[in-house]
Short mmCIF file of C-alpha atoms and ligand atoms in Angstrom, two decimals:
data_model
loop_
_atom_site.label_atom_id
_atom_site.label_comp_id
_atom_site.label_asym_id
_atom_site.label_seq_id
_atom_site.Cartn_x
_atom_site.Cartn_y
_atom_site.Cartn_z
CA MET A 1 178.80 101.09 95.79
CA THR A 2 179.28 98.98 92.84
CA THR A 3 179.43 95.28 92.06
CA SER A 4 182.68 95.70 90.03
CA ALA A 5 185.37 93.07 90.49
CA GLY A 6 187.53 93.61 93.51
CA HIS A 7 185.13 95.58 95.50
CA GLN A 8 184.57 94.62 99.03
CA SER A 9 183.08 96.95 101.78
CA GLY A 10 183.44 96.70 105.51
CA HIS A 11 181.25 93.88 106.25
CA GLY A 12 180.59 93.32 102.61
CA ILE A 13 180.49 90.59 100.12
CA ASP A 14 183.48 89.61 97.93
CA TYR A 15 182.32 89.83 94.43
CA THR A 16 185.76 88.61 93.13
CA GLU A 17 184.73 85.16 94.11
CA ARG A 18 182.85 82.80 91.78
CA ILE A 19 180.37 82.45 94.63
CA PRO A 20 179.85 85.98 96.07
CA ASN A 21 179.70 85.59 99.95
CA ASN A 22 180.35 87.15 103.25
CA VAL A 23 181.13 83.85 104.96
CA ASP A 24 184.76 83.65 104.13
CA LEU A 25 184.30 80.87 101.71
CA ALA A 26 187.89 81.29 100.45
CA ASP A 27 189.29 80.21 103.84
CA ASP A 28 187.29 76.89 103.72
CA ARG A 29 188.50 75.01 100.61
CA ARG A 30 186.34 71.94 101.24
CA LEU A 31 183.07 73.84 101.53
CA GLN A 32 184.19 75.98 98.52
CA ARG A 33 184.65 72.96 96.49
CA ALA A 34 181.31 71.50 97.49
CA LEU A 35 179.50 74.60 96.65
CA GLU A 36 181.33 75.06 93.26
CA SER A 37 180.21 71.48 92.32
CA TRP A 38 176.55 72.34 93.28
CA GLN A 39 176.69 75.73 91.32
CA PRO A 40 176.50 74.21 87.72
CA LYS A 41 173.56 72.16 88.82
CA PHE A 42 171.77 75.31 90.09
CA LEU A 43 172.58 76.90 86.83
CA SER A 44 171.15 74.07 84.88
CA TRP A 45 168.00 74.03 87.09
CA TRP A 46 167.66 77.81 86.43
CA SER A 47 167.98 77.35 82.67
CA GLN A 48 165.44 74.59 82.63
CA THR A 49 162.93 75.74 85.06
CA GLY A 50 163.62 79.41 85.56
CA PRO A 51 162.12 82.29 83.45
CA ALA A 52 161.26 81.03 80.13
CA LEU A 53 161.05 84.46 78.27
CA PRO A 54 164.37 85.18 76.58
CA THR A 55 165.76 88.57 77.62
CA ARG A 56 169.00 90.39 77.04
CA ASP A 57 169.12 92.06 80.27
CA VAL A 58 166.91 93.20 83.22
CA TYR A 59 167.10 96.17 85.63
CA LEU A 60 167.81 94.17 88.92
CA ARG A 61 168.90 94.86 92.30
CA THR A 62 171.77 92.65 93.56
CA ALA A 63 172.78 92.32 97.13
CA VAL A 64 176.18 93.94 97.52
CA ASP A 65 176.38 94.23 101.49
CA VAL A 66 174.42 93.20 104.36
CA GLY A 67 174.89 96.42 106.50
CA ARG A 68 172.18 98.63 107.72
CA GLU A 69 172.74 101.23 104.92
CA GLY A 70 172.46 100.47 101.23
CA TRP A 71 172.70 96.69 100.76
CA ALA A 72 171.48 96.71 97.13
CA HIS A 73 172.94 97.75 93.84
CA PHE A 74 170.74 98.41 90.84
CA GLY A 75 171.70 97.80 87.21
CA HIS A 76 170.94 95.93 83.95
CA VAL A 77 172.21 92.50 84.17
CA ALA A 78 171.62 89.34 82.08
CA LEU A 79 169.53 87.05 84.04
CA ASP A 80 171.81 84.00 83.89
CA GLU A 81 174.80 86.21 84.88
CA TYR A 82 173.05 87.29 88.19
CA ARG A 83 175.42 87.15 91.03
CA TRP A 84 173.76 84.57 93.33
CA GLY A 85 175.76 84.50 96.60
CA ILE A 86 175.70 83.63 100.38
CA PHE A 87 175.03 86.60 102.46
CA LEU A 88 174.29 86.34 106.17
CA ALA A 89 173.31 89.28 108.30
CA GLU A 90 176.18 90.59 110.60
CA ARG A 91 176.87 88.45 113.65
CA ASP A 92 175.92 89.75 116.99
CA ARG A 93 178.58 88.30 119.26
CA GLU A 94 176.45 88.95 122.34
CA ARG A 95 173.47 87.20 121.04
CA ARG A 96 171.71 84.76 123.39
CA ILE A 97 168.96 82.35 123.10
CA ALA A 98 165.57 84.15 123.57
CA PHE A 99 163.19 81.27 124.40
CA GLY A 100 162.83 77.59 125.30
CA THR A 101 164.69 75.51 127.66
CA HIS A 102 168.05 77.00 126.59
CA LYS A 103 166.85 80.54 127.13
CA GLY A 104 169.69 82.93 128.15
CA GLU A 105 172.52 80.70 126.89
CA PRO A 106 174.77 81.92 124.12
CA VAL A 107 173.49 81.03 120.51
CA TRP A 108 175.04 78.11 118.69
CA GLN A 109 177.64 78.45 116.02
CA LYS A 110 177.47 74.72 115.22
CA VAL A 111 174.59 72.21 115.08
CA PRO A 112 174.07 70.36 118.39
CA GLY A 113 174.04 66.69 117.63
CA GLU A 114 170.68 66.13 119.44
CA TYR A 115 168.87 68.62 117.18
CA ARG A 116 170.55 67.82 113.95
CA ALA A 117 167.81 65.89 112.18
CA GLU A 118 165.17 68.54 113.24
CA LEU A 119 167.37 71.51 112.12
CA ARG A 120 168.12 69.83 108.77
CA ARG A 121 164.32 69.16 108.22
CA LEU A 122 163.45 72.71 108.95
CA ILE A 123 166.06 74.01 106.58
CA VAL A 124 164.99 71.59 103.80
CA VAL A 125 161.32 72.40 104.19
CA GLN A 126 162.13 76.26 103.83
CA GLY A 127 164.66 75.63 101.06
CA ASP A 128 162.15 73.55 99.02
CA THR A 129 159.72 76.55 98.86
CA GLU A 130 162.22 78.93 97.20
CA PRO A 131 162.93 77.22 93.88
CA ALA A 132 159.32 76.00 93.80
CA SER A 133 158.05 79.52 93.21
CA VAL A 134 160.50 80.08 90.52
CA GLU A 135 159.23 76.99 88.71
CA GLN A 136 155.58 78.00 89.24
CA GLN A 137 156.25 81.53 87.68
CA ARG A 138 158.24 80.14 84.75
CA ASN A 139 155.84 81.13 82.00
CA LEU A 140 154.59 84.44 83.37
CA GLY A 141 157.00 86.49 81.30
CA ALA A 142 155.09 85.56 78.14
CA THR A 143 152.14 87.54 79.32
CA ALA A 144 153.49 90.38 81.42
CA PRO A 145 151.35 93.40 81.59
CA SER A 146 154.24 95.89 81.43
CA LEU A 147 157.96 95.97 81.45
CA TYR A 148 157.79 97.15 85.07
CA ASP A 149 155.85 94.07 86.00
CA LEU A 150 158.16 91.91 84.01
CA ARG A 151 161.06 93.22 85.84
CA ASN A 152 159.45 92.71 89.14
CA LEU A 153 158.77 89.13 88.30
CA PHE A 154 162.33 88.45 87.31
CA GLN A 155 163.44 90.28 90.67
CA VAL A 156 161.40 87.91 92.65
CA ASN A 157 162.63 84.90 90.76
CA VAL A 158 166.40 85.66 91.11
CA GLU A 159 165.85 86.33 94.82
CA GLU A 160 164.04 83.20 95.31
CA GLY A 161 166.99 81.45 93.66
CA ARG A 162 169.35 83.21 96.06
CA HIS A 163 167.20 81.99 98.99
CA LEU A 164 167.76 78.52 97.73
CA TRP A 165 171.51 79.27 97.74
CA ALA A 166 170.99 80.62 101.37
CA MET A 167 169.54 77.33 102.54
CA VAL A 168 172.09 75.07 100.47
CA TYR A 169 174.97 76.87 102.04
CA LEU A 170 173.63 75.86 105.53
CA LEU A 171 173.19 72.31 104.22
CA HIS A 172 176.65 72.03 102.94
CA ALA A 173 178.41 73.93 105.72
CA TYR A 174 176.72 72.27 108.61
CA PHE A 175 175.26 68.92 107.73
CA GLY A 176 177.98 67.03 105.99
CA ARG A 177 177.06 64.30 103.53
CA ASP A 178 173.24 64.38 104.32
CA GLY A 179 173.31 68.04 103.78
CA ARG A 180 174.88 67.53 100.33
CA GLU A 181 172.30 65.01 99.46
CA GLU A 182 169.51 67.30 100.64
CA ALA A 183 171.05 70.08 98.53
CA GLU A 184 170.79 67.90 95.40
CA ALA A 185 167.32 66.78 96.19
CA LEU A 186 166.21 70.40 96.33
CA LEU A 187 166.98 70.66 92.59
CA ARG A 188 165.34 67.37 91.74
CA ARG A 189 161.92 67.93 93.22
CA ASN A 190 159.73 70.02 90.99
CA SER A 191 156.61 72.02 91.40
CA GLY A 192 153.50 70.12 90.34
CA SER A 193 155.54 66.99 89.50
CA GLU A 194 153.82 63.56 89.81
CA ASP A 195 156.86 61.65 91.00
CA SER A 196 158.74 64.30 92.94
CA PRO A 197 156.58 67.13 93.97
CA ARG A 198 157.54 70.07 96.25
CA ILE A 199 157.04 69.34 99.84
CA LEU A 200 154.11 71.75 100.57
CA GLY A 201 150.79 71.87 98.76
CA ALA A 202 150.72 75.58 97.83
CA PHE A 203 153.96 75.19 96.08
CA ASN A 204 152.62 72.56 93.69
CA GLU A 205 149.61 74.85 92.61
CA GLU A 206 149.87 76.59 89.24
CA THR A 207 150.51 80.29 88.86
CA PRO A 208 149.18 80.50 85.39
CA ASP A 209 148.23 84.27 85.16
CA TRP A 210 149.26 87.56 86.85
CA LEU A 211 146.34 87.88 89.19
CA SER A 212 147.43 84.66 90.60
CA PHE A 213 151.05 85.93 90.66
CA PHE A 214 149.92 89.06 92.72
CA MET A 215 147.76 87.05 95.06
CA PHE A 216 150.62 84.42 95.48
CA THR A 217 153.16 87.21 96.28
CA TYR A 218 150.64 88.80 98.60
CA PHE A 219 149.42 85.72 100.51
CA THR A 220 152.05 83.04 99.89
CA ASP A 221 155.22 85.10 100.03
CA ARG A 222 153.64 86.42 103.24
CA ASP A 223 153.60 83.02 104.74
CA GLY A 224 157.17 82.88 103.82
CA LYS A 225 157.75 86.16 105.80
CA TYR A 226 156.37 84.56 108.89
CA GLN A 227 158.12 81.25 108.57
CA LEU A 228 161.49 83.13 108.15
CA GLY A 229 160.50 85.38 111.15
CA THR A 230 160.27 82.33 113.33
CA LEU A 231 163.62 80.90 111.93
CA LYS A 232 165.33 84.20 112.48
CA GLU A 233 164.76 83.65 116.26
CA SER A 234 166.66 80.38 116.00
CA ALA A 235 169.35 79.51 118.42
CA PHE A 236 171.40 78.20 115.61
CA ASP A 237 172.97 81.44 114.74
CA PRO A 238 173.87 80.84 111.12
CA LEU A 239 170.25 80.13 110.30
CA SER A 240 169.09 83.09 112.25
CA ARG A 241 171.50 85.45 110.40
CA THR A 242 170.58 83.90 106.95
CA CYS A 243 166.88 84.41 107.49
CA GLU A 244 167.40 87.85 108.79
CA PHE A 245 168.91 88.87 105.47
CA MET A 246 166.30 87.04 103.34
CA LEU A 247 163.65 89.11 105.09
CA LYS A 248 165.08 92.13 103.67
CA GLU A 249 164.57 90.76 100.12
CA GLU A 250 161.31 89.32 100.89
CA ALA A 251 159.86 92.85 101.59
CA HIS A 252 160.04 93.59 97.93
CA HIS A 253 158.14 90.41 96.97
CA MET A 254 155.43 91.43 99.39
CA MET A 255 155.37 94.95 97.83
CA VAL A 256 154.85 93.43 94.38
CA GLY A 257 151.83 91.47 95.70
CA THR A 258 150.28 94.35 97.68
CA THR A 259 150.61 96.91 94.90
CA GLY A 260 149.75 94.42 92.22
CA VAL A 261 146.29 93.70 93.85
CA ASP A 262 146.04 97.40 94.46
CA ARG A 263 146.34 98.09 90.78
CA VAL A 264 144.01 95.29 89.66
CA VAL A 265 141.34 96.73 92.14
CA GLU A 266 142.04 100.22 91.05
CA ARG A 267 141.57 99.46 87.36
CA THR A 268 138.37 97.55 88.07
CA ALA A 269 137.07 100.28 90.30
CA GLN A 270 137.82 102.96 87.73
CA LEU A 271 135.79 101.13 85.01
CA MET A 272 133.02 100.35 87.56
CA ALA A 273 132.79 104.07 88.38
CA GLU A 274 133.21 105.26 84.79
CA HIS A 275 130.50 102.98 83.37
CA ASP A 276 128.42 102.84 86.48
CA SER A 277 128.29 99.09 86.13
CA ASP A 278 129.72 95.96 87.84
CA GLU A 279 130.13 94.41 84.36
CA VAL A 280 133.74 95.14 83.58
CA ALA A 281 134.73 91.92 81.91
CA ALA A 282 133.67 93.14 78.47
CA LEU A 283 135.75 96.33 79.18
CA GLY A 284 138.97 94.12 79.55
CA ALA A 285 139.10 94.15 83.20
CA ILE A 286 138.61 91.67 86.09
CA PRO A 287 135.28 91.79 87.73
CA LEU A 288 135.39 92.25 91.52
CA PRO A 289 133.83 89.05 92.39
CA VAL A 290 136.56 87.25 90.41
CA VAL A 291 139.15 89.12 92.39
CA GLN A 292 137.40 87.99 95.48
CA LYS A 293 137.47 84.25 94.36
CA TYR A 294 141.26 84.40 93.64
CA LEU A 295 141.78 86.04 97.04
CA ASN A 296 139.75 83.17 98.59
CA PHE A 297 141.73 80.60 96.93
CA HIS A 298 145.31 81.86 97.56
CA TYR A 299 144.45 82.90 101.22
CA SER A 300 143.15 79.44 102.08
CA VAL A 301 145.90 77.42 100.50
CA SER A 302 148.43 79.78 102.27
CA LEU A 303 146.67 79.09 105.64
CA ASP A 304 147.24 75.40 105.01
CA LEU A 305 151.03 76.24 105.00
CA PHE A 306 150.78 76.99 108.84
CA GLY A 307 150.11 73.27 109.59
CA SER A 308 147.75 71.88 112.14
CA GLU A 309 146.35 74.02 114.98
CA THR A 310 148.14 71.86 117.51
CA SER A 311 151.57 70.27 116.95
CA THR A 312 153.94 68.46 119.23
CA ASN A 313 156.67 68.91 116.65
CA VAL A 314 156.43 72.71 116.70
CA ALA A 315 156.21 72.63 120.63
CA ASN A 316 159.45 70.63 120.64
CA TYR A 317 161.09 72.96 118.07
CA PHE A 318 160.27 75.87 120.30
CA SER A 319 161.44 74.31 123.58
CA ALA A 320 164.62 73.16 121.87
CA GLY A 321 165.33 76.68 120.59
CA LEU A 322 165.25 75.81 116.85
CA LYS A 323 162.22 77.87 116.02
CA GLY A 324 160.75 80.89 117.85
CA ARG A 325 157.43 82.88 117.55
CA TRP A 326 156.82 85.87 115.46
CA ALA A 327 158.37 88.85 117.26
CA GLU A 328 159.57 86.61 119.98
CA GLU A 329 161.51 89.15 121.79
CA ARG A 330 158.63 91.68 121.82
CA ARG A 331 156.30 89.30 123.68
CA ALA A 332 155.71 89.96 127.26
CA ASP A 333 155.61 86.38 128.80
CA ASP A 334 158.28 83.97 130.08
CA HIS A 335 159.38 82.75 126.47
CA VAL A 336 159.29 79.22 127.90
CA LEU A 337 155.57 78.69 127.87
CA THR A 338 155.39 75.36 129.72
CA ASP A 339 152.84 76.60 132.21
CA ASP A 340 150.84 78.73 129.78
CA ALA A 341 147.53 77.75 127.96
CA THR A 342 146.07 78.97 124.80
CA ARG A 343 142.85 78.41 122.82
CA VAL A 344 143.07 76.95 119.38
CA ASP A 345 140.46 76.31 116.72
CA SER A 346 138.86 72.85 116.60
CA VAL A 347 135.85 71.09 115.25
CA ALA A 348 133.45 68.80 117.35
CA ASP A 349 130.50 66.94 115.71
CA GLY A 350 130.76 69.19 112.63
CA THR A 351 130.62 72.40 114.74
CA LEU A 352 133.41 74.98 114.83
CA GLY A 353 134.67 75.86 118.14
CA GLN A 354 137.80 76.21 120.30
CA THR A 355 139.79 74.01 122.61
CA GLU A 356 142.18 74.96 125.34
CA VAL A 357 145.66 73.34 124.99
CA ASN A 358 149.19 74.02 126.37
CA ALA A 359 150.57 77.20 124.85
CA LEU A 360 153.46 75.20 123.27
CA LEU A 361 151.06 72.93 121.34
CA GLY A 362 149.23 76.08 119.88
CA LEU A 363 152.15 77.68 118.35
CA ASN A 364 151.16 77.07 114.76
CA GLN A 365 147.89 78.96 115.33
CA ASP A 366 149.73 81.65 117.12
CA LEU A 367 151.76 82.25 113.95
CA ARG A 368 148.77 81.87 111.77
CA ASP A 369 146.96 84.58 113.83
CA ALA A 370 149.77 86.98 113.32
CA TYR A 371 149.60 86.30 109.64
CA ILE A 372 145.93 86.71 109.39
CA ALA A 373 146.26 90.11 111.09
CA ASP A 374 148.86 91.13 108.51
CA CYS A 375 146.50 89.89 105.60
CA GLU A 376 143.76 92.19 106.99
CA SER A 377 145.75 95.25 106.35
CA GLY A 378 145.81 94.50 102.54
CA VAL A 379 142.04 93.92 102.36
CA LYS A 380 141.71 97.30 104.17
CA ARG A 381 143.87 99.11 101.60
CA TRP A 382 141.98 97.52 98.68
CA ASN A 383 138.74 98.49 100.18
CA LYS A 384 140.03 102.12 100.48
CA ILE A 385 140.75 102.01 96.79
CA LEU A 386 137.23 100.91 95.99
CA ASP A 387 135.77 103.71 98.41
CA SER A 388 138.02 106.34 96.63
CA TYR A 389 136.19 105.53 93.30
CA GLY A 390 132.74 105.55 95.02
CA VAL A 391 132.44 101.86 94.60
CA SER A 392 130.36 100.39 97.55
CA ALA A 393 131.33 96.69 97.09
CA ARG A 394 133.95 95.40 99.38
CA LEU A 395 136.64 92.57 99.43
CA ALA A 396 137.11 90.42 102.53
CA LEU A 397 139.21 87.68 103.94
CA PRO A 398 137.12 84.44 103.91
CA HIS A 399 136.54 82.48 107.11
CA VAL A 400 139.64 80.74 108.55
CA ALA A 401 137.84 77.39 107.95
CA PHE A 402 137.02 78.00 104.36
CA ASN A 403 138.49 75.65 101.88
CA ARG A 404 141.02 74.13 104.11
CA HIS A 405 142.84 70.88 103.57
CA VAL A 406 145.18 70.78 106.55
CA GLY A 407 144.35 70.86 110.28
CA ALA A 408 141.11 71.08 112.18
CA PHE A 409 138.90 72.21 109.35
CA LYS A 410 140.02 69.66 106.73
CA ASP A 411 136.94 67.42 107.11
CA VAL A 412 134.22 70.26 107.19
CA HIS A 413 132.83 72.40 104.36
CA VAL A 414 132.70 75.98 105.43
CA THR A 415 131.48 79.03 103.51
CA PRO A 416 133.56 82.14 103.28
CA ALA A 417 131.02 83.61 105.94
CA GLY A 418 131.95 80.79 108.38
CA GLU A 419 128.72 78.74 107.90
CA VAL A 420 129.21 74.93 108.04
CA VAL A 421 127.50 73.31 104.99
CA GLY A 422 127.05 69.77 103.69
CA ALA A 423 129.06 68.30 100.89
CA ASP A 424 126.13 68.63 98.35
CA GLU A 425 125.76 72.39 99.10
CA TRP A 426 129.57 72.82 98.89
CA GLU A 427 129.58 71.08 95.57
CA ARG A 428 126.72 73.24 94.40
CA ARG A 429 127.98 76.56 95.55
CA GLN A 430 131.79 76.40 95.45
CA GLY A 431 131.77 78.22 92.09
CA ASP A 432 130.44 81.21 93.91
CA TRP A 433 133.54 81.18 96.13
CA LEU A 434 136.44 79.68 94.16
CA PRO A 435 137.61 80.52 90.71
CA THR A 436 135.55 78.52 88.15
CA PRO A 437 136.82 77.43 84.66
CA VAL A 438 134.94 80.44 83.29
CA ASP A 439 136.64 82.77 85.55
CA LYS A 440 139.96 81.41 84.83
CA THR A 441 139.45 81.52 81.14
CA HIS A 442 138.43 85.13 81.24
CA VAL A 443 141.49 86.14 83.42
CA LEU A 444 143.78 84.06 80.93
CA SER A 445 142.08 85.81 78.03
CA LEU A 446 143.22 89.13 79.43
CA MET A 447 146.91 87.95 79.67
CA ARG A 448 148.31 89.53 76.52
CA PRO A 449 152.00 90.75 76.88
CA VAL A 450 152.66 94.42 76.79
CA TYR A 451 156.40 94.94 76.18
CA GLU A 452 156.29 98.64 74.92
CA ARG A 453 157.87 101.15 77.25
CA GLY A 454 155.49 103.12 79.27
CA LYS A 455 152.40 101.00 78.11
CA ILE A 456 150.27 98.76 80.21
CA ALA A 457 147.60 96.07 79.84
CA SER A 458 143.80 96.74 80.07
CA TRP A 459 143.21 94.99 83.34
CA VAL A 460 145.63 96.71 85.69
CA ALA A 461 146.47 100.27 86.67
CA PRO A 462 149.93 101.58 86.27
CA PRO A 463 152.07 101.69 89.43
CA ARG A 464 152.31 104.96 91.41
CA ASN A 465 156.15 104.53 91.66
CA GLY A 466 158.75 102.95 89.60
CA ILE A 467 161.75 101.04 90.79
CA ASN A 468 164.73 102.79 92.55
CA GLY A 469 163.38 106.20 91.60
CA LYS A 470 163.01 105.36 87.93
CA PRO A 471 159.74 106.28 86.17
CA PHE A 472 157.16 103.74 85.02
CA GLU A 473 158.35 104.40 81.41
CA TYR A 474 161.94 103.26 82.23
CA GLU A 475 163.48 100.54 80.10
CA TYR A 476 163.40 97.91 82.80
CA VAL A 477 163.89 95.00 80.56
CA HIS A 478 165.47 94.54 77.13
CA LEU A 479 163.95 91.46 75.45
CA ALA A 480 166.21 89.21 73.40
FE1 FE2 B 501 162.20 83.56 99.52
FE1 FE2 B 502 159.62 85.55 98.44
#
């Protein structure tokens, strides 16, 4: 399958259009014109806040179909000529609402008036995260540890750009004038901006170095996976189908994070074993305690993205059918939950505990628990790598209450081990748990670009596999 002009496969995407799509955009002149007027604004946003490193072309995958087999085409493309488009997973005409008070009814092809504001908000909040990460990662190209990594960075960036397209399509197609205004606002807000920051905290943090990038793609993109998983269950079918396809792309972002941290840990372990010492900083690597501190930071800010442990908003979203649970259809309960109870984390008199609440109110924590279990799998694999080099030190996820700014734990100070401490002790010891200026300076000092084919920076091991069957030495990027 190719992306050449005129190609269109069975359920495929029409690349003859200015905006490649599988939503029959050509048949809806009004929508087409609206999106075509948004497109130049997107491109100007991309050129101002997207990847800063000038390149001639990059070996990228482009979505060319949404079918089960082969949805991606690989080839060298100029970044600003990437074919961002609108791709929804195939429609299942039999699909019915799987949960909430409308359970069993056919899914909606239009937005019900009574849920319009809530659905728009859910789409805007999801949409806001997509361009934010592109902004956060804008300058990383200048310090890429290899051409392979540089290519992966750009792949993540173009796909986050496409995810923005996905949400903007929904806003334009289903929310009329307010939708168009929200689509403009998605390009106006900016990560870390004083006047108009991105909506969620983690998306206003910096991603100044590649260790942060790998931790971000492991922990924060993984939050995205879980949020998309709940929206994929939505009774609003176009949202469900959009998110289902986005999840396919998201898997690569997670691979970049998982194997990125693998490779940092591997390099550190190698040097620890070789020199029989923990002091690897002078050897051009990242000491394990520093890796742990970066992990602590990115994990805790990502946990904040799940919101408060109890939420009436989320209970209402669920009952209305707007947003389901992770793996909703695999759950063995009534999918309505009005009569069920659950336990959520809480703090009473400065002591960590749990409270019983109606299951609907505890859905944020339900999702967060699934996320935490998933995060554990990464820690396990990194510890296996340490073990394979005979290193006895281990990485661990910090306690769920550590360094939290949202929800039950926001007013207590808790160590990574789960011990509640006073403000003074937190102040004194937080440098043991979170990256200090010295740690950050060391990590930044290692960030020197390596653009030579087949070469790699000192602080990270090469990947076990290249992209799309290509070797690590492949010319993944041609710099300008
Ligand atoms: Fe995304
Ligand atoms: Fe992502």
